[in-house]
CSV table of C-alpha atoms in Angstrom, one decimal:
chain,number,residue,atom,x,y,z
Z,952,MET,CA,0.0,0.0,0.0
Z,953,ASP,CA,1.3,3.5,-0.9
Z,954,GLU,CA,2.4,5.5,2.1
Z,955,ILE,CA,0.4,8.7,2.7
Z,956,VAL,CA,2.5,11.7,3.6
Z,957,LEU,CA,-0.3,14.3,3.9
Z,958,GLU,CA,-4.0,13.6,4.5
Z,959,ILE,CA,-6.6,16.3,4.6
Z,960,LYS,CA,-10.2,15.4,5.6
Z,961,ASN,CA,-13.4,17.5,5.5
Z,962,LEU,CA,-11.4,20.8,5.5
Z,963,SER,CA,-13.7,23.8,5.6
Z,964,LYS,CA,-13.1,27.5,5.9
Z,965,SER,CA,-15.4,30.6,5.7
Z,966,PHE,CA,-14.9,34.3,5.7
Z,967,GLY,CA,-18.1,35.8,7.1
Z,968,LYS,CA,-20.9,34.2,5.0
Z,969,ASN,CA,-18.5,33.3,2.2
Z,970,LYS,CA,-17.6,29.6,2.4
Z,971,VAL,CA,-14.2,29.4,0.6
Z,972,LEU,CA,-13.5,25.7,1.3
Z,973,ASP,CA,-16.3,23.2,1.6
Z,974,GLY,CA,-15.4,19.7,2.9
Z,975,ILE,CA,-12.1,19.2,1.1
Z,976,ASP,CA,-10.5,15.8,1.1
Z,977,LEU,CA,-7.0,15.3,-0.3
Z,978,SER,CA,-4.2,12.8,0.2
Z,979,VAL,CA,-0.6,13.0,-1.1
Z,980,LYS,CA,1.5,9.9,-1.4
Z,981,LYS,CA,5.2,9.6,-0.5
Z,982,GLY,CA,7.6,10.4,-3.4
Z,983,THR,CA,4.8,11.7,-5.7
Z,984,VAL,CA,3.7,15.0,-7.2
Z,985,MET,CA,0.1,16.0,-6.7
Z,986,GLY,CA,-1.1,18.7,-9.2
Z,987,LEU,CA,-3.5,21.2,-7.7
Z,988,MET,CA,-5.6,23.1,-10.2
Z,989,GLY,CA,-8.5,25.5,-10.3
Z,990,GLU,CA,-9.6,28.9,-11.4
Z,991,ASN,CA,-8.4,31.9,-9.5
Z,992,GLY,CA,-10.5,32.2,-6.4
Z,993,ALA,CA,-11.3,28.5,-6.4
Z,994,GLY,CA,-9.7,28.0,-2.9
Z,995,LYS,CA,-6.2,26.7,-3.7
Z,996,SER,CA,-4.4,29.5,-1.8
Z,997,THR,CA,-6.8,29.3,1.2
Z,998,MET,CA,-6.3,25.6,1.4
Z,999,MET,CA,-2.5,26.0,1.5
Z,1000,LYS,CA,-2.8,28.8,4.0
Z,1001,CYS,CA,-4.8,26.5,6.3
Z,1002,LEU,CA,-2.1,23.9,5.9
Z,1003,PHE,CA,0.7,26.4,6.8
Z,1004,GLY,CA,-1.1,27.9,9.8
Z,1005,ILE,CA,-1.7,31.3,8.2
Z,1006,TYR,CA,-5.4,30.7,8.5
Z,1007,SER,CA,-7.1,28.7,11.2
Z,1008,LYS,CA,-9.5,26.1,9.7
Z,1009,ASP,CA,-13.2,26.0,10.7
Z,1010,GLU,CA,-13.6,22.2,10.4
Z,1011,GLY,CA,-11.6,19.2,9.4
Z,1012,GLN,CA,-8.4,17.3,10.2
Z,1013,MET,CA,-4.9,17.3,8.7
Z,1014,LYS,CA,-2.3,14.6,9.2
Z,1015,LEU,CA,1.4,14.5,8.3
Z,1016,ASN,CA,2.8,10.9,8.3
Z,1017,ASP,CA,-0.3,9.8,10.1
Z,1018,ARG,CA,0.2,12.4,12.9
Z,1019,PRO,CA,-2.4,15.1,13.4
Z,1020,ILE,CA,-1.1,18.6,12.6
Z,1021,ASP,CA,-2.3,22.1,13.2
Z,1022,PHE,CA,0.6,24.4,12.6
Z,1023,LYS,CA,0.5,27.8,14.3
Z,1024,ASP,CA,2.5,29.6,11.6
Z,1025,PRO,CA,4.7,28.8,8.5
Z,1026,LYS,CA,7.9,28.6,10.7
Z,1027,ASN,CA,6.2,25.8,12.6
Z,1028,ALA,CA,5.4,24.1,9.3
Z,1029,LEU,CA,9.0,24.4,8.1
Z,1030,GLU,CA,10.3,23.0,11.3
Z,1031,ASN,CA,8.1,20.0,10.8
Z,1032,GLY,CA,9.2,19.3,7.2
Z,1033,VAL,CA,6.5,21.2,5.2
Z,1034,ALA,CA,7.8,24.0,2.9
Z,1035,MET,CA,6.3,26.3,0.3
Z,1036,VAL,CA,7.8,28.2,-2.6
Z,1037,HIS,CA,5.4,31.1,-3.3
Z,1038,GLN,CA,4.7,32.5,-6.7
Z,1039,GLU,CA,5.2,36.0,-5.3
Z,1040,LEU,CA,8.6,35.8,-3.8
Z,1041,ASN,CA,9.1,37.3,-0.3
Z,1042,GLN,CA,12.8,37.8,0.1
Z,1043,CYS,CA,15.2,40.3,1.6
Z,1044,LEU,CA,16.5,41.7,-1.7
Z,1045,ASP,CA,19.3,43.8,-0.1
Z,1046,ARG,CA,20.8,40.8,1.6
Z,1047,THR,CA,22.9,38.0,0.1
Z,1048,VAL,CA,21.7,34.6,-1.0
Z,1049,VAL,CA,23.4,33.1,2.2
Z,1050,ASP,CA,21.4,35.5,4.5
Z,1051,ASN,CA,18.2,34.6,2.8
Z,1052,LEU,CA,18.8,30.9,3.1
Z,1053,PHE,CA,19.6,31.1,6.9
Z,1054,LEU,CA,17.1,33.9,7.9
Z,1055,GLY,CA,15.7,33.0,11.3
Z,1056,ARG,CA,18.1,30.1,11.9
Z,1057,TYR,CA,21.6,31.5,11.8
Z,1058,PRO,CA,24.2,29.0,13.1
Z,1059,THR,CA,26.4,30.4,15.9
Z,1060,ARG,CA,29.8,29.6,17.3
Z,1061,PHE,CA,30.7,31.0,20.7
Z,1062,GLY,CA,27.6,33.2,20.5
Z,1063,ILE,CA,28.7,34.7,17.1
Z,1064,ILE,CA,27.0,34.0,13.7
Z,1065,ASP,CA,29.1,31.3,12.0
Z,1066,GLU,CA,29.4,32.8,8.5
Z,1067,THR,CA,32.0,30.2,7.4
Z,1068,LYS,CA,29.6,27.4,8.2
Z,1069,MET,CA,26.8,29.2,6.4
Z,1070,LEU,CA,28.8,29.7,3.3
Z,1071,LYS,CA,30.1,26.1,3.3
Z,1072,GLU,CA,26.5,24.6,3.7
Z,1073,SER,CA,25.2,27.0,1.0
Z,1074,VAL,CA,27.9,25.8,-1.5
Z,1075,ASN,CA,27.2,22.2,-0.7
Z,1076,LEU,CA,23.4,22.7,-1.1
Z,1077,PHE,CA,23.6,24.3,-4.5
Z,1078,SER,CA,26.2,21.7,-5.6
Z,1079,SER,CA,23.8,18.9,-4.6
Z,1080,LEU,CA,21.0,20.5,-6.6
Z,1081,LYS,CA,23.4,21.1,-9.5
Z,1082,MET,CA,22.5,24.8,-9.3
Z,1083,SER,CA,25.0,27.5,-10.4
Z,1084,VAL,CA,24.5,30.2,-7.7
Z,1085,ASN,CA,27.0,32.4,-6.0
Z,1086,PRO,CA,25.9,32.4,-2.3
Z,1087,LYS,CA,27.6,35.8,-1.8
Z,1088,THR,CA,25.4,37.6,-4.5
Z,1089,VAL,CA,23.0,40.2,-3.3
Z,1090,MET,CA,19.5,39.0,-4.1
Z,1091,ARG,CA,18.5,42.3,-5.8
Z,1092,LYS,CA,21.1,41.7,-8.5
Z,1093,MET,CA,19.6,38.4,-9.5
Z,1094,SER,CA,16.8,37.7,-12.0
Z,1095,VAL,CA,13.4,36.6,-10.8
Z,1096,SER,CA,14.1,33.1,-12.1
Z,1097,GLN,CA,17.4,32.9,-10.1
Z,1098,ARG,CA,15.7,34.1,-7.0
Z,1099,GLN,CA,13.0,31.5,-7.5
Z,1100,MET,CA,15.7,28.8,-7.7
Z,1101,VAL,CA,17.2,30.1,-4.4
Z,1102,GLU,CA,13.7,29.7,-2.8
Z,1103,ILE,CA,13.5,26.1,-4.0
Z,1104,ALA,CA,16.9,25.4,-2.6
Z,1105,LYS,CA,15.9,26.9,0.8
Z,1106,ALA,CA,12.9,24.6,1.0
Z,1107,VAL,CA,15.2,21.6,0.3
Z,1108,SER,CA,17.6,22.9,3.0
Z,1109,TYR,CA,15.0,22.4,5.6
Z,1110,ASP,CA,14.9,18.7,4.7
Z,1111,ALA,CA,11.3,19.1,3.8
Z,1112,LYS,CA,9.2,15.9,3.3
Z,1113,LEU,CA,6.5,17.9,1.6
Z,1114,ILE,CA,7.1,20.9,-0.7
Z,1115,VAL,CA,4.4,23.1,-2.1
Z,1116,LEU,CA,5.3,24.8,-5.4
Z,1117,ASP,CA,3.0,27.7,-6.3
Z,1118,GLU,CA,3.3,28.5,-10.0
Z,1119,PRO,CA,7.0,27.7,-9.9
Z,1120,THR,CA,7.7,28.1,-13.6
Z,1121,SER,CA,6.0,31.5,-14.2
Z,1122,SER,CA,9.4,33.3,-14.5
Z,1123,LEU,CA,11.6,30.4,-15.8
Z,1124,THR,CA,13.1,29.7,-19.2
Z,1125,GLU,CA,12.6,26.4,-20.9
Z,1126,ARG,CA,16.1,25.4,-19.8
Z,1127,GLU,CA,15.3,26.4,-16.2
Z,1128,ILE,CA,12.0,24.6,-16.2
Z,1129,ASN,CA,13.8,21.4,-17.3
Z,1130,LYS,CA,16.3,22.0,-14.5
Z,1131,LEU,CA,13.5,22.4,-12.0
Z,1132,PHE,CA,11.8,19.2,-13.2
Z,1133,SER,CA,15.1,17.4,-12.9
Z,1134,ILE,CA,15.4,18.5,-9.3
Z,1135,VAL,CA,11.8,17.5,-8.5
Z,1136,SER,CA,12.4,14.0,-10.0
Z,1137,ASP,CA,15.6,13.6,-8.0
Z,1138,LEU,CA,13.9,14.6,-4.8
Z,1139,LYS,CA,10.9,12.3,-5.6
Z,1140,SER,CA,13.3,9.4,-5.8
Z,1141,LYS,CA,14.5,10.3,-2.3
Z,1142,GLY,CA,11.0,10.2,-0.9
Z,1143,VAL,CA,10.1,13.9,-1.0
Z,1144,SER,CA,6.5,14.7,-2.0
Z,1145,PHE,CA,5.2,17.8,-3.8
Z,1146,ILE,CA,2.0,19.7,-4.2
Z,1147,TYR,CA,2.3,21.4,-7.6
Z,1148,ILE,CA,0.0,24.4,-8.1
Z,1149,SER,CA,-0.1,25.5,-11.7
Z,1150,HIS,CA,-2.3,26.8,-14.5
Z,1151,LYS,CA,-0.1,25.3,-17.2
Z,1152,MET,CA,-1.7,22.1,-18.4
Z,1153,ASP,CA,1.3,20.8,-20.3
Z,1154,GLU,CA,3.4,21.0,-17.1
Z,1155,VAL,CA,0.9,19.1,-15.0
Z,1156,PHE,CA,0.8,16.2,-17.5
Z,1157,GLN,CA,4.6,16.3,-17.6
Z,1158,ILE,CA,5.6,16.3,-14.0
Z,1159,CYS,CA,2.6,15.3,-11.9
Z,1160,ASP,CA,1.5,11.7,-10.8
Z,1161,GLU,CA,-2.0,12.8,-9.7
Z,1162,VAL,CA,-4.1,15.8,-10.1
Z,1163,ALA,CA,-6.9,17.4,-8.1
Z,1164,VAL,CA,-9.2,20.2,-9.2
Z,1165,LEU,CA,-11.0,22.7,-7.0
Z,1166,ARG,CA,-13.9,24.8,-8.1
Z,1167,ASP,CA,-15.8,27.3,-5.9
Z,1168,GLY,CA,-14.3,25.8,-2.8
Z,1169,LYS,CA,-15.2,22.2,-3.5
Z,1170,MET,CA,-13.1,19.3,-4.7
Z,1171,ILE,CA,-14.4,18.5,-8.2
Z,1172,LEU,CA,-12.0,15.9,-9.5
Z,1173,LYS,CA,-9.2,13.7,-8.2
Z,1174,LYS,CA,-7.4,11.3,-10.7
Z,1175,THR,CA,-4.1,9.9,-11.7
Z,1176,VAL,CA,-2.7,12.0,-14.5
Z,1177,LYS,CA,-2.6,9.0,-16.9
Z,1178,ASP,CA,-6.4,8.5,-16.5
Z,1179,THR,CA,-7.5,12.1,-17.4
Z,1180,ASN,CA,-6.9,14.6,-20.2
Z,1181,MET,CA,-6.8,18.3,-20.9
Z,1182,ASN,CA,-10.5,18.7,-21.8
Z,1183,GLU,CA,-11.6,16.9,-18.6
Z,1184,LEU,CA,-9.4,19.1,-16.5
Z,1185,ILE,CA,-10.6,22.3,-18.2
Z,1186,SER,CA,-14.3,21.2,-17.8
Z,1187,ALA,CA,-13.7,20.5,-14.1
Z,1188,MET,CA,-12.0,23.9,-13.6
Z,1189,VAL,CA,-14.5,26.2,-15.3
Z,1190,GLY,CA,-17.7,24.1,-15.3
Z,1191,ARG,CA,-17.9,24.1,-19.0
Z,1192,THR,CA,-15.8,22.9,-22.0
Z,1193,LEU,CA,-13.6,25.3,-23.9
Z,1194,ASP,CA,-13.7,24.3,-27.6
Z,1195,LYS,CA,-10.3,25.8,-28.2
Z,1196,ARG,CA,-7.4,27.2,-26.2
Z,1197,PHE,CA,-7.3,30.6,-28.0
Z,1198,PRO,CA,-10.0,32.8,-29.6
Z,1199,ASP,CA,-9.8,33.6,-33.3
Z,1200,VAL,CA,-7.3,36.4,-33.9
Z,1201,ASP,CA,-9.6,38.2,-36.3
Z,1202,ASN,CA,-8.3,41.8,-36.0
Z,1203,THR,CA,-7.1,43.6,-39.1
Z,1204,PRO,CA,-4.0,45.8,-38.4
Z,1205,GLY,CA,-4.1,49.2,-40.1
Z,1206,LYS,CA,-1.5,51.8,-40.9
Z,1207,GLU,CA,2.0,52.0,-39.5
Z,1208,TYR,CA,1.6,53.7,-36.1
Z,1209,LEU,CA,4.5,53.2,-33.7
Z,1210,THR,CA,8.1,53.1,-35.0
Z,1211,VAL,CA,11.2,52.4,-33.0
Z,1212,ASN,CA,14.5,53.3,-34.7
Z,1213,ASN,CA,17.9,52.1,-33.4
Z,1214,LEU,CA,16.8,52.3,-29.8
Z,1215,THR,CA,19.8,51.9,-27.4
Z,1216,THR,CA,19.5,52.3,-23.7
Z,1217,LYS,CA,22.1,54.0,-21.5
Z,1218,TYR,CA,22.7,51.7,-18.6
Z,1219,ALA,CA,23.8,48.0,-18.6
Z,1220,PRO,CA,22.5,45.7,-19.7
Z,1221,ILE,CA,22.1,47.8,-22.8
Z,1222,LEU,CA,19.5,47.4,-25.4
Z,1223,ASP,CA,21.4,47.4,-28.7
Z,1224,HIS,CA,20.0,49.3,-31.7
Z,1225,VAL,CA,16.5,47.8,-31.6
Z,1226,SER,CA,14.2,48.8,-34.6
Z,1227,PHE,CA,10.7,47.8,-35.5
Z,1228,THR,CA,7.3,49.2,-36.5
Z,1229,VAL,CA,3.9,48.3,-35.1
Z,1230,ARG,CA,0.6,48.9,-36.9
Z,1231,LYS,CA,-2.5,50.5,-35.4
Z,1232,GLY,CA,-4.8,47.7,-34.2
Z,1233,GLU,CA,-2.0,45.1,-34.2
Z,1234,ILE,CA,-1.1,42.5,-31.6
Z,1235,PHE,CA,2.7,42.5,-31.7
Z,1236,GLY,CA,4.4,39.8,-29.6
Z,1237,LEU,CA,7.8,40.0,-27.9
Z,1238,TYR,CA,9.4,36.6,-27.4
Z,1239,GLY,CA,12.8,35.7,-26.0
Z,1240,LEU,CA,14.5,33.9,-23.1
Z,1241,VAL,CA,14.3,35.5,-19.7
Z,1242,GLY,CA,16.9,38.2,-19.6
Z,1243,SER,CA,16.9,38.8,-23.3
Z,1244,GLY,CA,15.7,42.4,-22.9
Z,1245,ARG,CA,12.0,42.1,-23.5
Z,1246,SER,CA,10.9,43.8,-20.3
Z,1247,LYS,CA,13.7,46.4,-20.7
Z,1248,LEU,CA,12.3,47.3,-24.1
Z,1249,LEU,CA,8.8,47.9,-22.7
Z,1250,GLY,CA,10.4,50.0,-19.9
Z,1251,ALA,CA,12.2,52.1,-22.5
Z,1252,LEU,CA,9.0,52.7,-24.4
Z,1253,PHE,CA,7.2,53.7,-21.2
Z,1254,GLY,CA,9.9,56.2,-20.1
Z,1255,ILE,CA,11.2,54.2,-17.1
Z,1256,ARG,CA,14.6,53.3,-18.8
Z,1257,THR,CA,17.0,56.0,-20.0
Z,1258,ILE,CA,17.4,56.0,-23.8
Z,1259,ALA,CA,20.9,56.8,-25.0
Z,1260,SER,CA,20.2,57.0,-28.7
Z,1261,GLY,CA,17.5,56.2,-31.3
Z,1262,GLU,CA,14.0,57.5,-31.6
Z,1263,ILE,CA,10.4,56.6,-30.9
Z,1264,ILE,CA,7.9,57.9,-33.4
Z,1265,LEU,CA,4.1,57.7,-32.8
Z,1266,ASP,CA,1.9,58.5,-35.8
Z,1267,GLY,CA,4.6,60.7,-37.3
Z,1268,LYS,CA,5.5,62.5,-34.1
Z,1269,LYS,CA,8.9,62.1,-32.4
Z,1270,LEU,CA,8.5,61.3,-28.7
Z,1271,HIS,CA,11.0,61.6,-25.9
Z,1272,PHE,CA,9.8,60.3,-22.6
Z,1273,THR,CA,11.9,60.8,-19.4
Z,1274,ASN,CA,9.3,59.4,-17.1
Z,1275,SER,CA,6.1,57.3,-17.1
Z,1276,LYS,CA,3.8,60.3,-16.6
Z,1277,GLN,CA,4.8,61.6,-20.0
Z,1278,ALA,CA,4.2,58.2,-21.6
Z,1279,MET,CA,0.8,58.1,-20.0
Z,1280,ASP,CA,0.0,61.5,-21.3
Z,1281,TRP,CA,0.5,60.1,-24.8
Z,1282,ASN,CA,-1.9,57.3,-23.9
Z,1283,PHE,CA,0.7,54.5,-23.2
Z,1284,ALA,CA,-0.2,51.9,-20.6
Z,1285,LEU,CA,2.1,49.3,-19.0
Z,1286,ILE,CA,1.3,46.0,-17.2
Z,1287,THR,CA,4.5,45.1,-15.4
Z,1288,GLU,CA,5.8,41.5,-15.0
Z,1289,GLU,CA,6.0,41.6,-11.2
Z,1290,ARG,CA,2.6,42.9,-10.1
Z,1291,LYS,CA,3.4,42.7,-6.4
Z,1292,PHE,CA,6.4,44.9,-6.5
Z,1293,ASP,CA,5.6,47.5,-9.1
Z,1294,GLY,CA,2.1,46.9,-10.4
Z,1295,MET,CA,-0.2,47.6,-7.4
Z,1296,PHE,CA,-0.6,49.1,-4.0
Z,1297,SER,CA,-0.9,45.9,-1.9
Z,1298,LYS,CA,-2.1,47.6,1.3
Z,1299,ASP,CA,-4.9,49.5,-0.4
Z,1300,THR,CA,-8.3,48.6,-1.8
Z,1301,ILE,CA,-9.5,47.4,-5.2
Z,1302,GLN,CA,-11.1,50.8,-5.6
Z,1303,PHE,CA,-7.9,52.7,-4.9
Z,1304,ASN,CA,-5.9,50.4,-7.3
Z,1305,THR,CA,-8.5,50.8,-10.0
Z,1306,THR,CA,-8.6,54.6,-9.9
Z,1307,ILE,CA,-5.1,55.7,-9.0
Z,1308,THR,CA,-3.9,56.3,-12.5
Z,1309,ASN,CA,-6.9,58.3,-13.6
Z,1310,LEU,CA,-7.9,60.6,-10.7
Z,1311,GLU,CA,-8.6,63.7,-12.8
Z,1312,GLN,CA,-11.5,61.9,-14.4
Z,1313,TYR,CA,-13.2,61.2,-11.0
Z,1314,LYS,CA,-13.4,64.8,-9.8
Z,1315,GLN,CA,-16.5,66.9,-9.3
Z,1316,PHE,CA,-16.0,70.7,-8.8
Z,1317,SER,CA,-12.2,70.0,-8.4
Z,1318,VAL,CA,-12.8,67.5,-5.6
Z,1319,LEU,CA,-12.6,63.7,-5.9
Z,1320,SER,CA,-16.1,62.2,-6.0
Z,1321,ASN,CA,-16.5,59.1,-4.0
Z,1322,ARG,CA,-19.5,58.2,-6.1
Z,1323,LYS,CA,-17.4,58.4,-9.3
Z,1324,LEU,CA,-14.5,56.4,-7.7
Z,1325,LEU,CA,-16.9,53.6,-6.7
Z,1326,GLU,CA,-18.6,53.6,-10.1
Z,1327,ALA,CA,-15.2,53.2,-11.8
Z,1328,ALA,CA,-14.1,50.3,-9.6
Z,1329,SER,CA,-17.5,48.6,-9.8
Z,1330,ARG,CA,-17.5,49.0,-13.6
Z,1331,GLN,CA,-14.1,47.2,-13.9
Z,1332,ILE,CA,-15.0,44.5,-11.4
Z,1333,LYS,CA,-18.0,43.7,-13.6
Z,1334,GLN,CA,-16.1,43.9,-16.9
Z,1335,MET,CA,-13.2,41.8,-15.7
Z,1336,ARG,CA,-15.3,39.4,-13.7
Z,1337,THR,CA,-13.1,39.9,-10.7
Z,1338,LYS,CA,-14.0,37.6,-7.7
Z,1339,CYS,CA,-14.2,39.8,-4.6
Z,1340,SER,CA,-16.6,40.8,-1.9
Z,1341,SER,CA,-16.7,44.5,-2.7
Z,1342,ALA,CA,-14.6,47.4,-4.2
Z,1343,GLU,CA,-13.5,48.2,-0.7
Z,1344,GLU,CA,-11.7,44.8,-0.3
Z,1345,LYS,CA,-7.9,44.9,0.0
Z,1346,ILE,CA,-6.3,43.9,-3.3
Z,1347,SER,CA,-3.8,41.8,-1.3
Z,1348,SER,CA,-6.7,39.5,-0.2
Z,1349,LEU,CA,-7.4,38.5,-3.8
Z,1350,SER,CA,-5.9,35.6,-5.7
Z,1351,GLY,CA,-3.0,36.4,-8.1
Z,1352,GLY,CA,-5.2,36.2,-11.1
Z,1353,ASN,CA,-7.9,38.5,-9.7
Z,1354,GLN,CA,-5.2,41.0,-8.7
Z,1355,GLN,CA,-4.1,41.0,-12.3
Z,1356,LYS,CA,-7.7,41.7,-13.4
Z,1357,VAL,CA,-7.7,44.8,-11.2
Z,1358,ILE,CA,-4.5,46.0,-12.7
Z,1359,LEU,CA,-5.9,45.5,-16.2
Z,1360,GLY,CA,-9.0,47.3,-15.2
Z,1361,LYS,CA,-7.0,50.2,-13.9
Z,1362,TRP,CA,-5.5,50.8,-17.3
Z,1363,MET,CA,-8.7,50.1,-19.1
Z,1364,GLU,CA,-10.2,53.1,-17.3
Z,1365,ARG,CA,-7.6,55.3,-19.2
Z,1366,GLU,CA,-8.6,53.9,-22.6
Z,1367,PRO,CA,-4.9,53.7,-23.8
Z,1368,ASP,CA,-3.9,53.8,-27.5
Z,1369,ILE,CA,-0.7,51.8,-26.9
Z,1370,PHE,CA,-1.0,48.9,-24.4
Z,1371,LEU,CA,2.4,47.4,-23.3
Z,1372,MET,CA,1.7,44.0,-21.6
Z,1373,ASP,CA,4.5,42.1,-19.8
Z,1374,GLU,CA,3.3,38.5,-19.1
Z,1375,PRO,CA,-0.3,39.6,-18.7
Z,1376,THR,CA,-1.6,36.1,-18.0
Z,1377,ARG,CA,1.1,35.1,-15.6
Z,1378,GLY,CA,-0.4,33.0,-12.8
Z,1379,ILE,CA,-4.0,33.2,-14.2
Z,1380,ASP,CA,-6.2,30.2,-14.7
Z,1381,VAL,CA,-7.3,28.9,-18.1
Z,1382,GLY,CA,-10.8,30.4,-18.0
Z,1383,ALA,CA,-9.6,33.8,-17.1
Z,1384,LYS,CA,-6.8,33.6,-19.6
Z,1385,TYR,CA,-9.3,33.1,-22.4
Z,1386,GLU,CA,-11.2,36.1,-21.2
Z,1387,ILE,CA,-8.0,38.2,-21.3
Z,1388,TYR,CA,-7.2,36.9,-24.8
Z,1389,GLN,CA,-10.7,38.0,-25.9
Z,1390,LEU,CA,-10.1,41.4,-24.3
Z,1391,ILE,CA,-6.8,41.9,-26.1
Z,1392,ILE,CA,-8.3,40.9,-29.5
Z,1393,LYS,CA,-11.3,43.2,-28.8
Z,1394,MET,CA,-9.0,46.1,-28.1
Z,1395,ALA,CA,-7.0,45.5,-31.2
Z,1396,LYS,CA,-10.2,45.4,-33.3
Z,1397,GLU,CA,-11.1,48.8,-31.7
Z,1398,GLY,CA,-7.8,50.2,-33.1
Z,1399,LYS,CA,-5.7,49.8,-30.0
Z,1400,THR,CA,-2.0,48.8,-30.5
Z,1401,ILE,CA,-0.9,46.0,-28.3
Z,1402,ILE,CA,2.7,44.9,-27.6
Z,1403,VAL,CA,2.7,41.8,-25.5
Z,1404,VAL,CA,5.6,39.9,-23.8
Z,1405,SER,CA,5.0,36.2,-23.1
Z,1406,SER,CA,7.3,33.3,-22.1
Z,1407,GLU,CA,4.6,30.8,-23.0
Z,1408,MET,CA,5.3,29.7,-26.6
Z,1409,PRO,CA,1.7,28.5,-27.3
Z,1410,GLU,CA,0.4,31.9,-26.0
Z,1411,ILE,CA,2.7,34.0,-28.1
Z,1412,LEU,CA,1.8,31.9,-31.2
Z,1413,GLY,CA,-1.9,31.9,-30.2
Z,1414,ILE,CA,-2.8,35.6,-29.8
Z,1415,THR,CA,-0.5,37.7,-32.0
Z,1416,ASN,CA,-0.2,38.9,-35.6
Z,1417,ARG,CA,3.5,39.2,-35.6
Z,1418,ILE,CA,6.3,38.3,-33.2
Z,1419,ALA,CA,9.6,40.1,-32.6
Z,1420,VAL,CA,12.3,37.8,-31.0
Z,1421,MET,CA,14.9,39.2,-28.6
Z,1422,SER,CA,18.3,37.6,-28.1
Z,1423,ASN,CA,20.9,39.0,-25.6
Z,1424,HIS,CA,19.3,42.5,-25.8
Z,1425,LYS,CA,19.3,42.6,-29.6
Z,1426,LEU,CA,16.4,42.1,-32.0
Z,1427,ALA,CA,17.0,38.7,-33.6
Z,1428,GLY,CA,14.2,38.9,-36.1
Z,1429,ILE,CA,10.5,39.6,-36.7
Z,1430,VAL,CA,8.2,36.9,-38.0
Z,1431,ASN,CA,4.5,36.6,-39.1
Z,1432,THR,CA,2.7,34.5,-36.5
Z,1433,LYS,CA,0.8,32.4,-39.1
Z,1434,GLU,CA,4.0,31.6,-40.9
Z,1435,THR,CA,6.3,30.6,-38.0
Z,1436,ASN,CA,6.6,27.8,-35.5
Z,1437,GLN,CA,8.2,27.0,-32.1
Z,1438,GLU,CA,11.4,25.8,-33.7
Z,1439,GLU,CA,12.0,29.1,-35.5
Z,1440,LEU,CA,11.3,31.1,-32.4
Z,1441,LEU,CA,13.7,29.1,-30.3
Z,1442,LYS,CA,16.4,29.4,-33.0
Z,1443,LEU,CA,16.0,33.2,-33.1
Z,1444,SER,CA,16.0,33.5,-29.3
Z,1445,ALA,CA,19.5,31.8,-29.3
Z,1446,LYS,CA,20.9,33.9,-32.2
Z,1447,TYR,CA,23.2,36.2,-30.2
Z,1448,LEU,CA,24.0,33.9,-27.2
């Protein structure tokens, strides 16, 4: 009989009258990967927070290795061999890798922190995981993907018996994803178990042994991966079948609208003489490996990266942005990759986050109108189908996907002409993704110009008219979406490496 590491029975949790978890049963076997899927707001995060002692459960029982558990906080969970790698990384960015690994458990010698021991154990840890990481590096200097790898290593360093991975590949390259899966497989062989939370169907079928689907706080489906398929999972998640993964891209791009000539940025890593033209009403994709310069290019177009030379021409007019306010005045909008750090005000409400970029429009007699603010927030909640209790709810209490919907709504209130989107569907479920794809295509058909960055190959091929491929901060080529394939995109992304 397979040994059960984690057993959850009849787990329920309510917030006021809202029942977020309703009688959940789940068991995870030793040395296996359990995929956990569901739309944003389905209850996945609440379930994990109950496991880790962030929330107290209303009903139910949880057992770890047949021993009842009720952790009082995440530290208590870690000390008992249960670790979690969050999608939104919470790290001390101005400290080194070593400091982040040993935070809260510094080894001492004669009452003094033993930095030699810390460094030695760090080197051994990364070596055992075949990770190339310098433990002395300050976290802020590392890419999101590198920081994510550090967090995975930290979980392993606690000798965890169960590791929860929350959207672990959202910022990883194909090579890094393969590396992560290799680490997971190696740890599985040593008896470590995983709960793998992801919206990426392909990954679930590649790495998971079993899969469970939550919908509206209830457990809808539990199966071995080999006994299910993509259509069944989608149907379980959204309560309906999706005939296809992407809507028809039936926009018709118009005249040449935005031209970038020999754009070069000032500070390293330098964008090197990037040139392209985007048409009005076009969905223009930006593909490339993580670190290839895609996000830096969007930053330069939005006035938050200093341009050393080159020019940006919009509808025949030369532009020179030195800050994002100037870009916004020309009807540019930007969705950033890391919403938690630079995309939202996490301590404020949905209403505040929806209206903050457009305050002049909500004034009456030169004074902000609470009625207009509420109307704007309510309008976007309805349009984006954001799952929340009210516009006054804190944005931090929402799931990642619903936070992204609020951010999209914030920019939609400004009715931008040029919409720069950096990983707009990162961490969003399959049903919500489809809605965002429909929104992008609808905006393009209305004459909006969209430049979208995506690390997901099927997505960049599924929703664009043309694709520009970046390689080592240079433009490697531009291809028509209908005439290209994954192989050509990968070849171009490696052109200048």
